[in-house]
Amino acid sequence: MRNDDLFDRAKLSIPGGVNSPVRAFGSVGGTPRFLARASGATVTDADGRDYLDLVGSWGPAILGHAHPDVVRAVQEAASRGLSFGASTPAETELAELVKERVSAVGVSPIEKIRLVSTGTEATMTAIRLARGFTGRDLLVKFAGHYHGHSDGLLAEAGSGLATLAMPGSAGVTAATAGQTLVLPYNDLDALRTVFAERGDQIAAVITEAAAANMGVLPPDPGFNAALVELAHENGALVILDEVLTGFRVSASGYWGLSLADGPVYRPDLFTFGKVIGGGMPLAALGGRAEVMDYLAPSGPVYQAGTLSGNPVAVAAGIATLERATPAVYARLDEAAATLSSAVSDALEREGVAHVVQRAGNLFSFVFAARHPRNYADVQAQESWRYAPFFHAMLDGGVSLPPSVFEAWFVSAAHDDDVLRRIIDVLPAAAQAAASAVKPG
Ligand SMILES: *Cc1c(COP(=O)(O)O)cnc(C)c1O
């Protein structure tokens, strides 16, 4: 197996053999697949084996891998120059496209946008901006939410830290950690208490629009709106992190989706990543002009980037967003509904206690009898059932996220034939989950 050799070799030159922790298969065991190429709903590893993919590069591959139109846009942009370190017309075009998409009946919460290269940069900048704008220091985040890997955001974070059961990261100073207040998700009373005690010091509340880095865990109906109201009453800003959900669960992200069955609310800042770059390193923050204009060079909050607004990445972003049509979102919703109920049926037949978690077309499963409302609930599940389930799917040619704490991603390339082939593997995986043995 070339994968084994490649992993052994990688470990000699790269810490843990990977450039991002979740890729290492740490919580499911076995050797991570080294990928050689991908097309549509399929990824191909170094041994030449194909897998139907439900990772989707953790979100960007909304149209399917290597969509020909996106690849062509990238090739054309590359042929005109890889990077200029100067402005290009396409950056404004992308900014306009984002503003237009993230709007709803009479509400356009995004007036200005700054392009950056990663979601981590987007949230990091949004926080600095909120502090600069309010003149306050403290930040409120929710346990189990992941906002990238900047120092202040790693406390009780989801994604790889949840997978590795790490409460935080070494190398973060006590002073920095002390400026982040971590609250249980979906707990408005905890939020009221913290505002009552330290309201005049809180610069911002940052929240995933719908949590999807501890598995999928949507906010209670009305939670985001109530959070915005409470923050604004106390002079704090709200940063809605749509790095994962933005342009994925709807054209206007989870924010747009949540307006359908709740009050209109207006976060001050939004962060985007993943889909907005269509597979290239591109992310953004945007929001009210009054706040965004605090960024240099128009304001006193510094932020910059050699590769910010990179022309090749912007071309991929525009090509992807333009093709993420209502028909694409309808297909994603349908695929998510079909697949999540098929998994649930398979687990049900084997008597495995579980619940399906959905936020639009994002979904995951919790091995527990009741829906979780926060990180503590998610951590209490029978997570040891996931590794055998995961490996049975992998053996059957389906690539799932290598952690129970991650969402599953479908794409426009997940047609009925692809879904049927995935569903065919489910009985074996459900049996593996049913016969899993609790460790210890
Ligand atoms: C992926 C993610 C980030 C970080 O983005 P990177 O591009 O990996 O730095 C931030 N917030 C959320 C909600 C994410 O899912």
GROMACS .gro file of C-alpha atoms and ligand atoms in nm:
model
  455
    1MET     CA    1   0.000   0.000   0.000
    2ARG     CA    2   0.149   0.331  -0.106
    3ASN     CA    3  -0.063   0.520   0.150
    4ASP     CA    4   0.124   0.352   0.435
    5ASP     CA    5   0.464   0.434   0.285
    6LEU     CA    6   0.361   0.791   0.212
    7PHE     CA    7   0.237   0.842   0.569
    8ASP     CA    8   0.556   0.695   0.719
    9ARG     CA    9   0.763   0.921   0.497
   10ALA     CA   10   0.549   1.229   0.574
   11LYS     CA   11   0.589   1.173   0.948
   12LEU     CA   12   0.967   1.210   0.912
   13SER     CA   13   0.934   1.561   0.769
   14ILE     CA   14   0.594   1.695   0.879
   15PRO     CA   15   0.471   1.699   1.244
   16GLY     CA   16   0.228   1.411   1.278
   17GLY     CA   17   0.258   1.359   0.902
   18VAL     CA   18  -0.017   1.614   0.827
   19ASN     CA   19  -0.059   1.988   0.775
   20SER     CA   20  -0.388   2.007   0.966
   21PRO     CA   21  -0.458   1.779   1.265
   22VAL     CA   22  -0.794   1.618   1.178
   23ARG     CA   23  -0.642   1.468   0.860
   24ALA     CA   24  -0.428   1.231   1.069
   25PHE     CA   25  -0.715   0.987   1.147
   26GLY     CA   26  -0.620   1.025   1.517
   27SER     CA   27  -0.965   0.947   1.654
   28VAL     CA   28  -1.060   0.673   1.407
   29GLY     CA   29  -0.721   0.501   1.377
   30GLY     CA   30  -0.560   0.360   1.065
   31THR     CA   31  -0.366   0.529   0.788
   32PRO     CA   32  -0.498   0.848   0.632
   33ARG     CA   33  -0.548   0.829   0.257
   34PHE     CA   34  -0.311   1.042   0.053
   35LEU     CA   35  -0.518   1.185  -0.228
   36ALA     CA   36  -0.395   1.209  -0.583
   37ARG     CA   37  -0.695   1.371  -0.752
   38ALA     CA   38  -1.066   1.435  -0.728
   39SER     CA   39  -1.353   1.486  -0.966
   40GLY     CA   40  -1.724   1.539  -0.898
   41ALA     CA   41  -1.823   1.330  -0.595
   42THR     CA   42  -1.513   1.107  -0.615
   43VAL     CA   43  -1.167   1.132  -0.462
   44THR     CA   44  -0.882   0.900  -0.567
   45ASP     CA   45  -0.598   0.800  -0.337
   46ALA     CA   46  -0.232   0.730  -0.406
   47ASP     CA   47  -0.309   0.358  -0.446
   48GLY     CA   48  -0.549   0.443  -0.728
   49ARG     CA   49  -0.857   0.358  -0.522
   50ASP     CA   50  -1.173   0.567  -0.563
   51TYR     CA   51  -1.395   0.683  -0.276
   52LEU     CA   52  -1.729   0.859  -0.286
   53ASP     CA   53  -1.653   1.171  -0.087
   54LEU     CA   54  -1.856   1.323   0.197
   55VAL     CA   55  -1.581   1.555   0.317
   56GLY     CA   56  -1.585   1.796   0.022
   57SER     CA   57  -1.259   1.957   0.134
   58TRP     CA   58  -1.454   2.050   0.452
   59GLY     CA   59  -1.701   2.257   0.255
   60PRO     CA   60  -1.555   2.437  -0.047
   61ALA     CA   61  -1.643   2.167  -0.303
   62ILE     CA   62  -2.011   2.264  -0.317
   63LEU     CA   63  -2.030   2.206  -0.694
   64GLY     CA   64  -1.832   1.883  -0.670
   65HIS     CA   65  -1.456   1.850  -0.701
   66ALA     CA   66  -1.274   2.016  -0.991
   67HIS     CA   67  -1.587   2.156  -1.155
   68PRO     CA   68  -1.477   2.223  -1.517
   69ASP     CA   69  -1.601   2.585  -1.517
   70VAL     CA   70  -1.417   2.664  -1.194
   71VAL     CA   71  -1.099   2.497  -1.315
   72ARG     CA   72  -1.120   2.694  -1.641
   73ALA     CA   73  -1.167   3.023  -1.449
   74VAL     CA   74  -0.861   2.938  -1.240
   75GLN     CA   75  -0.651   2.850  -1.544
   76GLU     CA   76  -0.749   3.168  -1.724
   77ALA     CA   77  -0.673   3.383  -1.420
   78ALA     CA   78  -0.339   3.205  -1.366
   79SER     CA   79  -0.238   3.268  -1.724
   80ARG     CA   80  -0.282   3.642  -1.663
   81GLY     CA   81  -0.056   3.638  -1.355
   82LEU     CA   82  -0.053   3.460  -1.019
   83SER     CA   83  -0.030   3.755  -0.783
   84PHE     CA   84   0.021   4.128  -0.822
   85GLY     CA   85   0.010   4.275  -0.472
   86ALA     CA   86  -0.213   4.540  -0.626
   87SER     CA   87  -0.587   4.584  -0.671
   88THR     CA   88  -0.779   4.403  -0.944
   89PRO     CA   89  -1.131   4.469  -1.079
   90ALA     CA   90  -1.241   4.115  -0.986
   91GLU     CA   91  -1.200   4.183  -0.611
   92THR     CA   92  -1.476   4.447  -0.626
   93GLU     CA   93  -1.687   4.213  -0.837
   94LEU     CA   94  -1.661   3.944  -0.568
   95ALA     CA   95  -1.738   4.196  -0.293
   96GLU     CA   96  -2.050   4.306  -0.483
   97LEU     CA   97  -2.153   3.945  -0.538
   98VAL     CA   98  -2.130   3.871  -0.164
   99LYS     CA   99  -2.327   4.184  -0.070
  100GLU     CA  100  -2.598   4.096  -0.318
  101ARG     CA  101  -2.628   3.734  -0.203
  102VAL     CA  102  -2.626   3.804   0.171
  103SER     CA  103  -2.941   4.009   0.182
  104ALA     CA  104  -3.305   3.945   0.263
  105VAL     CA  105  -3.634   4.133   0.250
  106GLY     CA  106  -3.525   4.490   0.312
  107VAL     CA  107  -3.211   4.391   0.503
  108SER     CA  108  -2.856   4.410   0.365
  109PRO     CA  109  -2.632   4.349   0.662
  110ILE     CA  110  -2.312   4.360   0.456
  111GLU     CA  111  -2.209   4.700   0.325
  112LYS     CA  112  -1.834   4.653   0.298
  113ILE     CA  113  -1.602   4.354   0.266
  114ARG     CA  114  -1.233   4.285   0.316
  115LEU     CA  115  -1.082   3.978   0.146
  116VAL     CA  116  -0.826   3.768   0.333
  117SER     CA  117  -0.679   3.422   0.273
  118THR     CA  118  -0.814   3.195   0.550
  119GLY     CA  119  -1.110   3.171   0.784
  120THR     CA  120  -0.867   3.206   1.075
  121GLU     CA  121  -0.757   3.544   0.942
  122ALA     CA  122  -1.118   3.652   0.891
  123THR     CA  123  -1.225   3.584   1.251
  124MET     CA  124  -0.897   3.713   1.396
  125THR     CA  125  -0.944   4.040   1.206
  126ALA     CA  126  -1.313   4.064   1.296
  127ILE     CA  127  -1.222   4.044   1.665
  128ARG     CA  128  -0.947   4.307   1.640
  129LEU     CA  129  -1.194   4.526   1.454
  130ALA     CA  130  -1.463   4.480   1.720
  131ARG     CA  131  -1.212   4.570   1.990
  132GLY     CA  132  -1.090   4.873   1.797
  133PHE     CA  133  -1.444   4.991   1.729
  134THR     CA  134  -1.578   4.947   2.084
  135GLY     CA  135  -1.261   5.027   2.276
  136ARG     CA  136  -1.326   4.716   2.487
  137ASP     CA  137  -1.116   4.404   2.546
  138LEU     CA  138  -1.329   4.099   2.624
  139LEU     CA  139  -1.465   3.844   2.381
  140VAL     CA  140  -1.747   3.595   2.442
  141LYS     CA  141  -1.747   3.262   2.257
  142PHE     CA  142  -1.938   2.937   2.299
  143ALA     CA  143  -1.793   2.602   2.400
  144GLY     CA  144  -1.756   2.366   2.105
  145HIS     CA  145  -1.755   2.645   1.847
  146TYR     CA  146  -1.451   2.661   1.620
  147HIS     CA  147  -1.337   2.991   1.474
  148GLY     CA  148  -0.993   2.901   1.342
  149HIS     CA  149  -0.666   2.876   1.530
  150SER     CA  150  -0.580   3.228   1.646
  151ASP     CA  151  -0.471   3.250   2.012
  152GLY     CA  152  -0.787   3.393   2.164
  153LEU     CA  153  -1.020   3.145   1.999
  154LEU     CA  154  -0.881   2.806   2.096
  155ALA     CA  155  -1.049   2.780   2.437
  156GLU     CA  156  -1.292   2.486   2.440
  157ALA     CA  157  -1.299   2.492   2.062
  158GLY     CA  158  -1.453   2.237   1.829
  159SER     CA  159  -1.308   2.071   1.517
  160GLY     CA  160  -0.962   1.918   1.572
  161LEU     CA  161  -0.955   2.012   1.939
  162ALA     CA  162  -1.282   1.826   1.995
  163THR     CA  163  -1.148   1.530   1.795
  164LEU     CA  164  -0.828   1.520   1.999
  165ALA     CA  165  -1.015   1.597   2.327
  166MET     CA  166  -0.791   1.901   2.385
  167PRO     CA  167  -0.940   2.172   2.612
  168GLY     CA  168  -0.720   2.435   2.448
  169SER     CA  169  -0.372   2.482   2.309
  170ALA     CA  170  -0.028   2.510   2.467
  171GLY     CA  171   0.147   2.830   2.370
  172VAL     CA  172  -0.148   3.060   2.440
  173THR     CA  173  -0.062   3.310   2.714
  174ALA     CA  174  -0.277   3.327   3.025
  175ALA     CA  175  -0.332   3.694   2.950
  176THR     CA  176  -0.480   3.616   2.607
  177ALA     CA  177  -0.687   3.322   2.730
  178GLY     CA  178  -0.822   3.543   3.011
  179GLN     CA  179  -0.978   3.779   2.758
  180THR     CA  180  -1.203   3.509   2.612
  181LEU     CA  181  -1.511   3.417   2.813
  182VAL     CA  182  -1.647   3.075   2.717
  183LEU     CA  183  -2.018   3.007   2.767
  184PRO     CA  184  -2.238   2.702   2.706
  185TYR     CA  185  -2.414   2.721   2.368
  186ASN     CA  186  -2.788   2.789   2.349
  187ASP     CA  187  -2.783   2.933   2.701
  188LEU     CA  188  -2.927   3.286   2.698
  189ASP     CA  189  -2.930   3.299   3.079
  190ALA     CA  190  -2.553   3.249   3.089
  191LEU     CA  191  -2.519   3.525   2.833
  192ARG     CA  192  -2.744   3.759   3.036
  193THR     CA  193  -2.538   3.689   3.347
  194VAL     CA  194  -2.206   3.762   3.179
  195PHE     CA  195  -2.343   4.087   3.034
  196ALA     CA  196  -2.482   4.186   3.374
  197GLU     CA  197  -2.143   4.129   3.535
  198ARG     CA  198  -1.900   4.256   3.270
  199GLY     CA  199  -2.117   4.412   3.001
  200ASP     CA  200  -1.915   4.733   2.973
  201GLN     CA  201  -1.596   4.537   2.896
  202ILE     CA  202  -1.730   4.306   2.626
  203ALA     CA  203  -1.629   4.402   2.273
  204ALA     CA  204  -1.805   4.121   2.090
  205VAL     CA  205  -1.983   3.791   2.097
  206ILE     CA  206  -1.864   3.551   1.828
  207THR     CA  207  -2.084   3.257   1.733
  208GLU     CA  208  -2.097   3.007   1.451
  209ALA     CA  209  -2.418   3.089   1.262
  210ALA     CA  210  -2.505   2.724   1.328
  211ALA     CA  211  -2.243   2.521   1.512
  212ALA     CA  212  -2.093   2.259   1.280
  213ASN     CA  213  -1.750   2.187   1.425
  214MET     CA  214  -1.873   1.965   1.712
  215GLY     CA  215  -2.090   1.778   1.470
  216VAL     CA  216  -2.386   1.981   1.352
  217LEU     CA  217  -2.569   2.159   1.632
  218PRO     CA  218  -2.804   2.435   1.519
  219PRO     CA  219  -2.897   2.720   1.751
  220ASP     CA  220  -3.235   2.704   1.924
  221PRO     CA  221  -3.495   2.894   1.718
  222GLY     CA  222  -3.452   3.263   1.794
  223PHE     CA  223  -3.119   3.218   1.977
  224ASN     CA  224  -2.910   3.416   1.725
  225ALA     CA  225  -3.165   3.698   1.719
  226ALA     CA  226  -3.184   3.715   2.100
  227LEU     CA  227  -2.806   3.713   2.120
  228VAL     CA  228  -2.781   4.009   1.884
  229GLU     CA  229  -3.042   4.202   2.082
  230LEU     CA  230  -2.865   4.136   2.412
  231ALA     CA  231  -2.523   4.231   2.274
  232HIS     CA  232  -2.652   4.552   2.121
  233GLU     CA  233  -2.829   4.652   2.443
  234ASN     CA  234  -2.486   4.631   2.605
  235GLY     CA  235  -2.291   4.811   2.334
  236ALA     CA  236  -2.117   4.496   2.213
  237LEU     CA  237  -2.088   4.376   1.854
  238VAL     CA  238  -2.189   4.037   1.717
  239ILE     CA  239  -1.963   3.845   1.482
  240LEU     CA  240  -2.159   3.580   1.296
  241ASP     CA  241  -1.907   3.319   1.182
  242GLU     CA  242  -2.034   3.180   0.852
  243VAL     CA  243  -1.697   3.042   0.741
  244LEU     CA  244  -1.852   2.697   0.715
  245THR     CA  245  -2.222   2.773   0.662
  246GLY     CA  246  -2.187   3.078   0.434
  247PHE     CA  247  -2.297   3.011   0.074
  248ARG     CA  248  -2.333   2.643   0.168
  249VAL     CA  249  -2.666   2.608   0.345
  250SER     CA  250  -2.826   2.880   0.129
  251ALA     CA  251  -2.724   3.165  -0.100
  252SER     CA  252  -2.734   3.391   0.206
  253GLY     CA  253  -2.586   3.140   0.448
  254TYR     CA  254  -2.743   3.025   0.773
  255TRP     CA  255  -2.835   3.385   0.850
  256GLY     CA  256  -3.065   3.390   0.545
  257LEU     CA  257  -3.203   3.047   0.623
  258SER     CA  258  -3.281   3.137   0.984
  259LEU     CA  259  -3.490   3.440   0.884
  260ALA     CA  260  -3.749   3.207   0.731
  261ASP     CA  261  -3.875   3.096   1.073
  262GLY     CA  262  -3.764   3.371   1.305
  263PRO     CA  263  -3.729   3.745   1.355
  264VAL     CA  264  -3.494   3.954   1.139
  265TYR     CA  265  -3.165   4.017   1.318
  266ARG     CA  266  -2.861   4.205   1.211
  267PRO     CA  267  -2.514   4.090   1.316
  268ASP     CA  268  -2.248   4.362   1.287
  269LEU     CA  269  -1.984   4.147   1.120
  270PHE     CA  270  -1.991   3.827   0.917
  271THR     CA  271  -1.696   3.601   0.840
  272PHE     CA  272  -1.674   3.376   0.535
  273GLY     CA  273  -1.433   3.111   0.409
  274LYS     CA  274  -1.452   2.766   0.249
  275VAL     CA  275  -1.719   2.799  -0.028
  276ILE     CA  276  -1.630   3.163  -0.098
  277GLY     CA  277  -1.293   3.049  -0.236
  278GLY     CA  278  -1.426   2.749  -0.426
  279GLY     CA  279  -1.124   2.543  -0.312
  280MET     CA  280  -0.863   2.818  -0.324
  281PRO     CA  281  -0.727   3.004  -0.017
  282LEU     CA  282  -0.977   3.287   0.014
  283ALA     CA  283  -1.190   3.417   0.299
  284ALA     CA  284  -1.357   3.744   0.395
  285LEU     CA  285  -1.508   3.956   0.666
  286GLY     CA  286  -1.787   4.200   0.599
  287GLY     CA  287  -2.052   4.403   0.771
  288ARG     CA  288  -2.176   4.749   0.855
  289ALA     CA  289  -1.979   5.021   0.676
  290GLU     CA  290  -1.945   5.218   1.000
  291VAL     CA  291  -1.756   4.927   1.157
  292MET     CA  292  -1.570   4.805   0.847
  293ASP     CA  293  -1.434   5.156   0.783
  294TYR     CA  294  -1.235   5.122   1.105
  295LEU     CA  295  -0.999   4.902   0.903
  296ALA     CA  296  -0.681   5.056   0.766
  297PRO     CA  297  -0.630   5.251   0.546
  298SER     CA  298  -0.965   5.421   0.618
  299GLY     CA  299  -0.944   5.358   0.994
  300PRO     CA  300  -0.707   5.282   1.283
  301VAL     CA  301  -0.736   4.898   1.296
  302TYR     CA  302  -0.449   4.745   1.103
  303GLN     CA  303  -0.489   4.445   0.875
  304ALA     CA  304  -0.301   4.351   0.559
  305GLY     CA  305  -0.196   4.055   0.343
  306THR     CA  306   0.050   3.997   0.058
  307LEU     CA  307  -0.189   3.745  -0.098
  308SER     CA  308  -0.518   3.907   0.010
  309GLY     CA  309  -0.762   3.913  -0.280
  310ASN     CA  310  -0.530   3.689  -0.481
  311PRO     CA  311  -0.653   3.700  -0.843
  312VAL     CA  312  -0.655   3.323  -0.896
  313ALA     CA  313  -0.846   3.262  -0.571
  314VAL     CA  314  -1.093   3.541  -0.651
  315ALA     CA  315  -1.158   3.386  -0.994
  316ALA     CA  316  -1.237   3.052  -0.829
  317GLY     CA  317  -1.466   3.224  -0.578
  318ILE     CA  318  -1.663   3.415  -0.838
  319ALA     CA  319  -1.697   3.109  -1.064
  320THR     CA  320  -1.822   2.902  -0.769
  321LEU     CA  321  -2.069   3.156  -0.629
  322GLU     CA  322  -2.214   3.227  -0.974
  323ARG     CA  323  -2.283   2.856  -1.021
  324ALA     CA  324  -2.429   2.802  -0.673
  325THR     CA  325  -2.782   2.857  -0.804
  326PRO     CA  326  -3.116   2.788  -0.634
  327ALA     CA  327  -3.120   2.456  -0.823
  328VAL     CA  328  -2.787   2.362  -0.663
  329TYR     CA  329  -2.916   2.442  -0.313
  330ALA     CA  330  -3.233   2.244  -0.382
  331ARG     CA  331  -3.020   1.945  -0.488
  332LEU     CA  332  -2.803   1.972  -0.177
  333ASP     CA  333  -3.110   1.983   0.047
  334GLU     CA  334  -3.253   1.678  -0.126
  335ALA     CA  335  -2.926   1.483  -0.108
  336ALA     CA  336  -2.885   1.568   0.262
  337ALA     CA  337  -3.241   1.459   0.339
  338THR     CA  338  -3.207   1.131   0.148
  339LEU     CA  339  -2.870   1.040   0.289
  340SER     CA  340  -2.931   1.140   0.650
  341SER     CA  341  -3.254   0.942   0.666
  342ALA     CA  342  -3.087   0.640   0.502
  343VAL     CA  343  -2.811   0.644   0.765
  344SER     CA  344  -3.068   0.683   1.039
  345ASP     CA  345  -3.272   0.389   0.903
  346ALA     CA  346  -2.962   0.168   0.887
  347LEU     CA  347  -2.864   0.252   1.246
  348GLU     CA  348  -3.224   0.204   1.357
  349ARG     CA  349  -3.235  -0.147   1.207
  350GLU     CA  350  -2.928  -0.238   1.411
  351GLY     CA  351  -3.073  -0.086   1.727
  352VAL     CA  352  -2.802   0.181   1.757
  353ALA     CA  353  -2.925   0.479   1.962
  354HIS     CA  354  -2.864   0.795   1.761
  355VAL     CA  355  -3.012   1.126   1.652
  356VAL     CA  356  -2.977   1.306   1.319
  357GLN     CA  357  -2.849   1.662   1.345
  358ARG     CA  358  -2.934   1.902   1.062
  359ALA     CA  359  -2.863   2.264   0.976
  360GLY     CA  360  -2.990   2.306   0.622
  361ASN     CA  361  -2.791   2.069   0.400
  362LEU     CA  362  -2.528   2.011   0.668
  363PHE     CA  363  -2.580   1.706   0.884
  364SER     CA  364  -2.415   1.467   1.123
  365PHE     CA  365  -2.510   1.200   1.375
  366VAL     CA  366  -2.486   1.183   1.749
  367PHE     CA  367  -2.472   0.843   1.917
  368ALA     CA  368  -2.715   0.937   2.194
  369ALA     CA  369  -3.087   0.909   2.255
  370ARG     CA  370  -3.160   1.282   2.265
  371HIS     CA  371  -3.066   1.588   2.060
  372PRO     CA  372  -2.772   1.773   2.217
  373ARG     CA  373  -2.801   2.145   2.290
  374ASN     CA  374  -2.438   2.214   2.378
  375TYR     CA  375  -2.082   2.083   2.380
  376ALA     CA  376  -2.120   1.888   2.705
  377ASP     CA  377  -2.416   1.695   2.556
  378VAL     CA  378  -2.214   1.619   2.239
  379GLN     CA  379  -1.916   1.495   2.439
  380ALA     CA  380  -2.137   1.263   2.644
  381GLN     CA  381  -2.237   1.053   2.339
  382GLU     CA  382  -2.108   0.703   2.259
  383SER     CA  383  -1.844   0.846   2.028
  384TRP     CA  384  -1.650   0.515   2.024
  385ARG     CA  385  -1.914   0.378   1.788
  386TYR     CA  386  -1.791   0.610   1.515
  387ALA     CA  387  -1.447   0.459   1.434
  388PRO     CA  388  -1.582   0.116   1.327
  389PHE     CA  389  -1.866   0.286   1.137
  390PHE     CA  390  -1.616   0.513   0.961
  391HIS     CA  391  -1.384   0.224   0.865
  392ALA     CA  392  -1.666   0.007   0.734
  393MET     CA  393  -1.768   0.295   0.507
  394LEU     CA  394  -1.407   0.351   0.399
  395ASP     CA  395  -1.367  -0.021   0.322
  396GLY     CA  396  -1.684   0.007   0.115
  397GLY     CA  397  -1.543   0.300  -0.081
  398VAL     CA  398  -1.699   0.596   0.102
  399SER     CA  399  -1.488   0.871   0.256
  400LEU     CA  400  -1.648   1.024   0.567
  401PRO     CA  401  -1.503   1.293   0.793
  402PRO     CA  402  -1.251   1.110   1.017
  403SER     CA  403  -1.420   1.236   1.334
  404VAL     CA  404  -1.768   1.217   1.487
  405PHE     CA  405  -1.730   1.589   1.564
  406GLU     CA  406  -1.746   1.701   1.202
  407ALA     CA  407  -2.030   1.766   0.958
  408TRP     CA  408  -2.089   1.558   0.643
  409PHE     CA  409  -2.078   1.748   0.316
  410VAL     CA  410  -2.276   1.674   0.002
  411SER     CA  411  -2.230   1.854  -0.329
  412ALA     CA  412  -2.418   1.916  -0.652
  413ALA     CA  413  -2.230   1.613  -0.790
  414HIS     CA  414  -2.401   1.384  -0.537
  415ASP     CA  415  -2.666   1.261  -0.779
  416ASP     CA  416  -2.908   0.974  -0.718
  417ASP     CA  417  -2.661   0.714  -0.845
  418VAL     CA  418  -2.388   0.837  -0.607
  419LEU     CA  419  -2.633   0.837  -0.316
  420ARG     CA  420  -2.750   0.484  -0.398
  421ARG     CA  421  -2.390   0.359  -0.400
  422ILE     CA  422  -2.326   0.524  -0.062
  423ILE     CA  423  -2.650   0.383   0.080
  424ASP     CA  424  -2.546   0.032  -0.030
  425VAL     CA  425  -2.255   0.043   0.216
  426LEU     CA  426  -2.463   0.156   0.514
  427PRO     CA  427  -2.585  -0.183   0.645
  428ALA     CA  428  -2.227  -0.304   0.702
  429ALA     CA  429  -2.131   0.022   0.872
  430ALA     CA  430  -2.439   0.018   1.096
  431GLN     CA  431  -2.354  -0.339   1.198
  432ALA     CA  432  -1.999  -0.230   1.282
  433ALA     CA  433  -2.135   0.055   1.496
  434ALA     CA  434  -2.376  -0.183   1.670
  435SER     CA  435  -2.104  -0.432   1.760
  436ALA     CA  436  -1.854  -0.166   1.869
  437VAL     CA  437  -1.715  -0.224   2.215
  438LYS     CA  438  -1.689   0.056   2.468
  439PRO     CA  439  -1.319   0.114   2.543
  440GLY     CA  440  -1.173   0.090   2.893
  441LIG     C1  441  -1.308   2.623   0.903
  441LIG     C2  442  -1.358   2.726   0.998
  441LIG     C3  443  -1.279   2.836   1.039
  441LIG     C4  444  -1.135   2.848   1.003
  441LIG     O1  445  -1.111   2.860   0.867
  441LIG     P1  446  -0.966   2.821   0.808
  441LIG     O2  447  -0.976   2.860   0.664
  441LIG     O3  448  -0.950   2.674   0.831
  441LIG     O4  449  -0.866   2.902   0.882
  441LIG     C5  450  -1.339   2.934   1.116
  441LIG     N1  451  -1.468   2.924   1.153
  441LIG     C6  452  -1.545   2.821   1.118
  441LIG     C7  453  -1.687   2.816   1.161
  441LIG     C8  454  -1.493   2.716   1.041
  441LIG     O5  455  -1.569   2.610   1.011
   0.00000   0.00000   0.00000
